[in-house]
XYZ file of N, CA and C in Angstrom:
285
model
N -70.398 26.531 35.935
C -70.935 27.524 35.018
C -72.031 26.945 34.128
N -72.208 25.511 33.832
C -72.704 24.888 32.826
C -74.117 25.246 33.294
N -74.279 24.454 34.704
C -75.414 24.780 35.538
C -76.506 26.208 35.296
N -75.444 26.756 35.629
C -75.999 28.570 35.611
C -76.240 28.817 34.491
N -76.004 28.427 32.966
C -76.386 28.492 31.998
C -77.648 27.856 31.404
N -78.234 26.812 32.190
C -79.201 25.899 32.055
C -80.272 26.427 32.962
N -79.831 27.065 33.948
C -81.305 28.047 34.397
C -81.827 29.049 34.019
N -80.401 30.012 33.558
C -80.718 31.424 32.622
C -81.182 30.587 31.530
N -81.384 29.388 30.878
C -81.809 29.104 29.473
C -82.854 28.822 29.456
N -83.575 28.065 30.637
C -84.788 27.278 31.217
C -85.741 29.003 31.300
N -85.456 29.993 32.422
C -85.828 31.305 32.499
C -86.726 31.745 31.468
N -85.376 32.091 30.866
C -85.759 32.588 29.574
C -86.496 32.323 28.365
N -86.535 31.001 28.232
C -86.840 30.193 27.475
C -88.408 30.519 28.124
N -89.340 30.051 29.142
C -90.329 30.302 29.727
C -90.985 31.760 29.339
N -89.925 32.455 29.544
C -90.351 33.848 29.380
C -90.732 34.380 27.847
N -89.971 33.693 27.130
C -90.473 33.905 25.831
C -91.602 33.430 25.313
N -92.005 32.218 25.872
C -93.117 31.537 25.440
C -94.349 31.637 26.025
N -94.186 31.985 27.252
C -95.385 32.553 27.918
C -96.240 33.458 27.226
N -98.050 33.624 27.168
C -98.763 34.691 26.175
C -98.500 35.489 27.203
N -98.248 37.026 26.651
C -98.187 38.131 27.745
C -99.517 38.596 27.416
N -99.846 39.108 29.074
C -101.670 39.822 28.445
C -101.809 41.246 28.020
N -102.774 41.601 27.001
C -102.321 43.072 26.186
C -102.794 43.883 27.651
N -102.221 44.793 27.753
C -102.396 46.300 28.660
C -104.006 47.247 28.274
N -104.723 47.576 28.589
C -105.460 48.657 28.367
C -104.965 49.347 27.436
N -104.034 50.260 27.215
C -103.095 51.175 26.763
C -102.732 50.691 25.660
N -102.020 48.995 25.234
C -101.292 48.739 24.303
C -102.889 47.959 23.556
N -103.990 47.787 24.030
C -105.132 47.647 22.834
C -105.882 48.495 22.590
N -105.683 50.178 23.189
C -105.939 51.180 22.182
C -104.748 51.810 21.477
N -103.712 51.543 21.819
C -102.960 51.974 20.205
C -103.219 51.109 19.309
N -103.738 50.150 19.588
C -103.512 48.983 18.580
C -105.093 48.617 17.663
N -105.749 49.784 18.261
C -107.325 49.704 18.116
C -107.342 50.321 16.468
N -106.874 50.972 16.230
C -107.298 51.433 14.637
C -106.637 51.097 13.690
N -106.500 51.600 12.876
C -105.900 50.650 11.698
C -104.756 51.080 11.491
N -103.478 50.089 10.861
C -102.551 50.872 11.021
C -102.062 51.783 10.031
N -103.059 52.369 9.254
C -102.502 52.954 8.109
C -102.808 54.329 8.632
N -103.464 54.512 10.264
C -103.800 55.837 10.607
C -102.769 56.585 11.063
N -101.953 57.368 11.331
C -101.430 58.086 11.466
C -102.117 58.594 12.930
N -100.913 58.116 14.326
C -101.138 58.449 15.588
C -101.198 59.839 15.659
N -100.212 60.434 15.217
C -100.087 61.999 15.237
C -101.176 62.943 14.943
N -101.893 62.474 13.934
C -102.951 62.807 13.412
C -103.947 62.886 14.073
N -104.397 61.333 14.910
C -105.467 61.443 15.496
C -105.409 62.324 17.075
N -103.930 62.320 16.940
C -104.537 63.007 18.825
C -104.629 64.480 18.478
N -103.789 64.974 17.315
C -104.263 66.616 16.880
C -105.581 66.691 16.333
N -106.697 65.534 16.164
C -107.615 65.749 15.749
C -107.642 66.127 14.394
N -107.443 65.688 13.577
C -106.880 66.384 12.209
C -108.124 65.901 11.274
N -108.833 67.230 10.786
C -110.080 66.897 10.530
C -110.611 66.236 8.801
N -109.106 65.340 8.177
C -108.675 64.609 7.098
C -109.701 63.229 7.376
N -109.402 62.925 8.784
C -109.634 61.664 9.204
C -111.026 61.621 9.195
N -112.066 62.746 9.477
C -113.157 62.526 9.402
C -113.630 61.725 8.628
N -113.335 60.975 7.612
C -114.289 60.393 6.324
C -114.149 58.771 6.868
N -113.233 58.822 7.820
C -113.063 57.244 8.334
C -113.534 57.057 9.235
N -114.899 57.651 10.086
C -115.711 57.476 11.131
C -115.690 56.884 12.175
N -113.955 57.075 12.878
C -113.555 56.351 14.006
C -114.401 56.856 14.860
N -114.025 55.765 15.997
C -114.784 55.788 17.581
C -113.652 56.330 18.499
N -114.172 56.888 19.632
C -113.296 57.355 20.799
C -113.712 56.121 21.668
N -112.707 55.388 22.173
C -113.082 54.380 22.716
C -113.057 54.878 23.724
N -112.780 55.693 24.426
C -112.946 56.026 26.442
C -113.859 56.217 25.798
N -114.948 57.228 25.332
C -115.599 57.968 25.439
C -116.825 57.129 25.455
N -116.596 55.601 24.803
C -117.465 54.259 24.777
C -117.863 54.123 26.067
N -116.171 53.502 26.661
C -115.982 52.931 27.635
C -116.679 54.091 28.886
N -116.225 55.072 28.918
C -117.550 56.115 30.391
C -118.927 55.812 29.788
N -119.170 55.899 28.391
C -120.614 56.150 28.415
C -121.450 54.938 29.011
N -120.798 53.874 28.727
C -121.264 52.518 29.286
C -121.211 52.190 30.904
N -120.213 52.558 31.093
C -119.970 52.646 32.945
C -121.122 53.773 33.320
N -121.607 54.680 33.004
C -122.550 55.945 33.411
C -123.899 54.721 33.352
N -123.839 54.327 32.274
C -125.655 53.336 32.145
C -125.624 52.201 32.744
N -124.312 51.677 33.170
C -124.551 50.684 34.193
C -124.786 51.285 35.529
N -124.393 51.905 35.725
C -124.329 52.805 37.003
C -125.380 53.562 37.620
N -126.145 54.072 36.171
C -127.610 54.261 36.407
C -128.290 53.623 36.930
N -128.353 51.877 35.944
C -129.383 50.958 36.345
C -129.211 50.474 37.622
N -128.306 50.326 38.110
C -127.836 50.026 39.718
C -128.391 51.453 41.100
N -129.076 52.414 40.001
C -129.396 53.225 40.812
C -128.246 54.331 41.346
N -127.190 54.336 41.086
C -125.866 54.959 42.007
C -125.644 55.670 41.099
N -125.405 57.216 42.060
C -124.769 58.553 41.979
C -124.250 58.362 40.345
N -124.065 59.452 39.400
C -123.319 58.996 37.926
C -122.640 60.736 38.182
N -121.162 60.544 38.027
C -120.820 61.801 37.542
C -120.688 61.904 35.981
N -121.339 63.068 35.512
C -121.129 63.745 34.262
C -120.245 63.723 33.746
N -119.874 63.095 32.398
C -118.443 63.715 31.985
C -118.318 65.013 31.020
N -117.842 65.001 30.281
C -117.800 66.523 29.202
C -117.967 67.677 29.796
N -118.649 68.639 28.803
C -118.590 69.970 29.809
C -119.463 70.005 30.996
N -119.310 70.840 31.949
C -120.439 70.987 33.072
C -120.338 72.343 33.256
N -121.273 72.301 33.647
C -121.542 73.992 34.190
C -121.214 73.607 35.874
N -120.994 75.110 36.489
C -120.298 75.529 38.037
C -121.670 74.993 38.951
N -121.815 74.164 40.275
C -122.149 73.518 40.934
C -123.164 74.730 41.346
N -124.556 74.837 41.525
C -124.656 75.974 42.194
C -124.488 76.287 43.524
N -124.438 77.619 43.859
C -123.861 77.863 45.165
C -125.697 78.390 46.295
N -125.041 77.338 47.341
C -125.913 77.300 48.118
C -125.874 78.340 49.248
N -126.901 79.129 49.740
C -126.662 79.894 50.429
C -127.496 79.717 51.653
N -126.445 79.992 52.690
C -126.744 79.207 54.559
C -126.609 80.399 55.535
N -126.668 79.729 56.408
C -126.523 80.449 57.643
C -124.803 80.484 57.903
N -123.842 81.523 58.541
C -122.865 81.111 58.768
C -122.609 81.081 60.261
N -121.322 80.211 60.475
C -121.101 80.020 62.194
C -120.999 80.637 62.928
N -121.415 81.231 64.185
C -121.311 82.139 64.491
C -119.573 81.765 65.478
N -119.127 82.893 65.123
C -117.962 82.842 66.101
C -118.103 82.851 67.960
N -117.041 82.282 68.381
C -117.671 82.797 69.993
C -116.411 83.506 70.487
């Protein structure tokens, strides 16, 4: 048993000390300050205005769109869009 206690200790021990790397996800909750109130910001609660936060996706696409430009390649739009227009063809003829 002593054994088996000295590997679960060795394990674990590793595991605690290891840096874990932050997630996407866990360095935007962690992106504003913490006196903001999460609830707040995802209802948009228009209190917060005077503290001139950033939407960080909204960073993060705008920057992927201008790299994407300069590389020349296709950019889809984000935000609103208007309906694709509709092209009008010949249709198949049945046989």
């Amino acid at each position: 048993m002593s054994k088996l206690q000295k590997i679960r200790a060795q394990l674990f021990k590793n595991l605690e000390t290891s840096p874990m790397l932050k997630s996407k996800r866990e360095s935007l909750l962690t992106y504003y300050p913490p006196d903001v109130s999460v609830v707040k910001l995802a209802a948009q609660d228009p209190s917060l205005k005077p503290l001139k936060l950033r939407d960080v996706w909204f960073d993060i696409k705008r920057d992927r769109e201008i790299m994407l430009e300069a590389r020349k390649k296709n950019v889809l739009a984000f935000g609103p869009q208007a309906a694709p227009a509709k092209k009008e063809g010949k249709k198949k003829k049945r046989k």
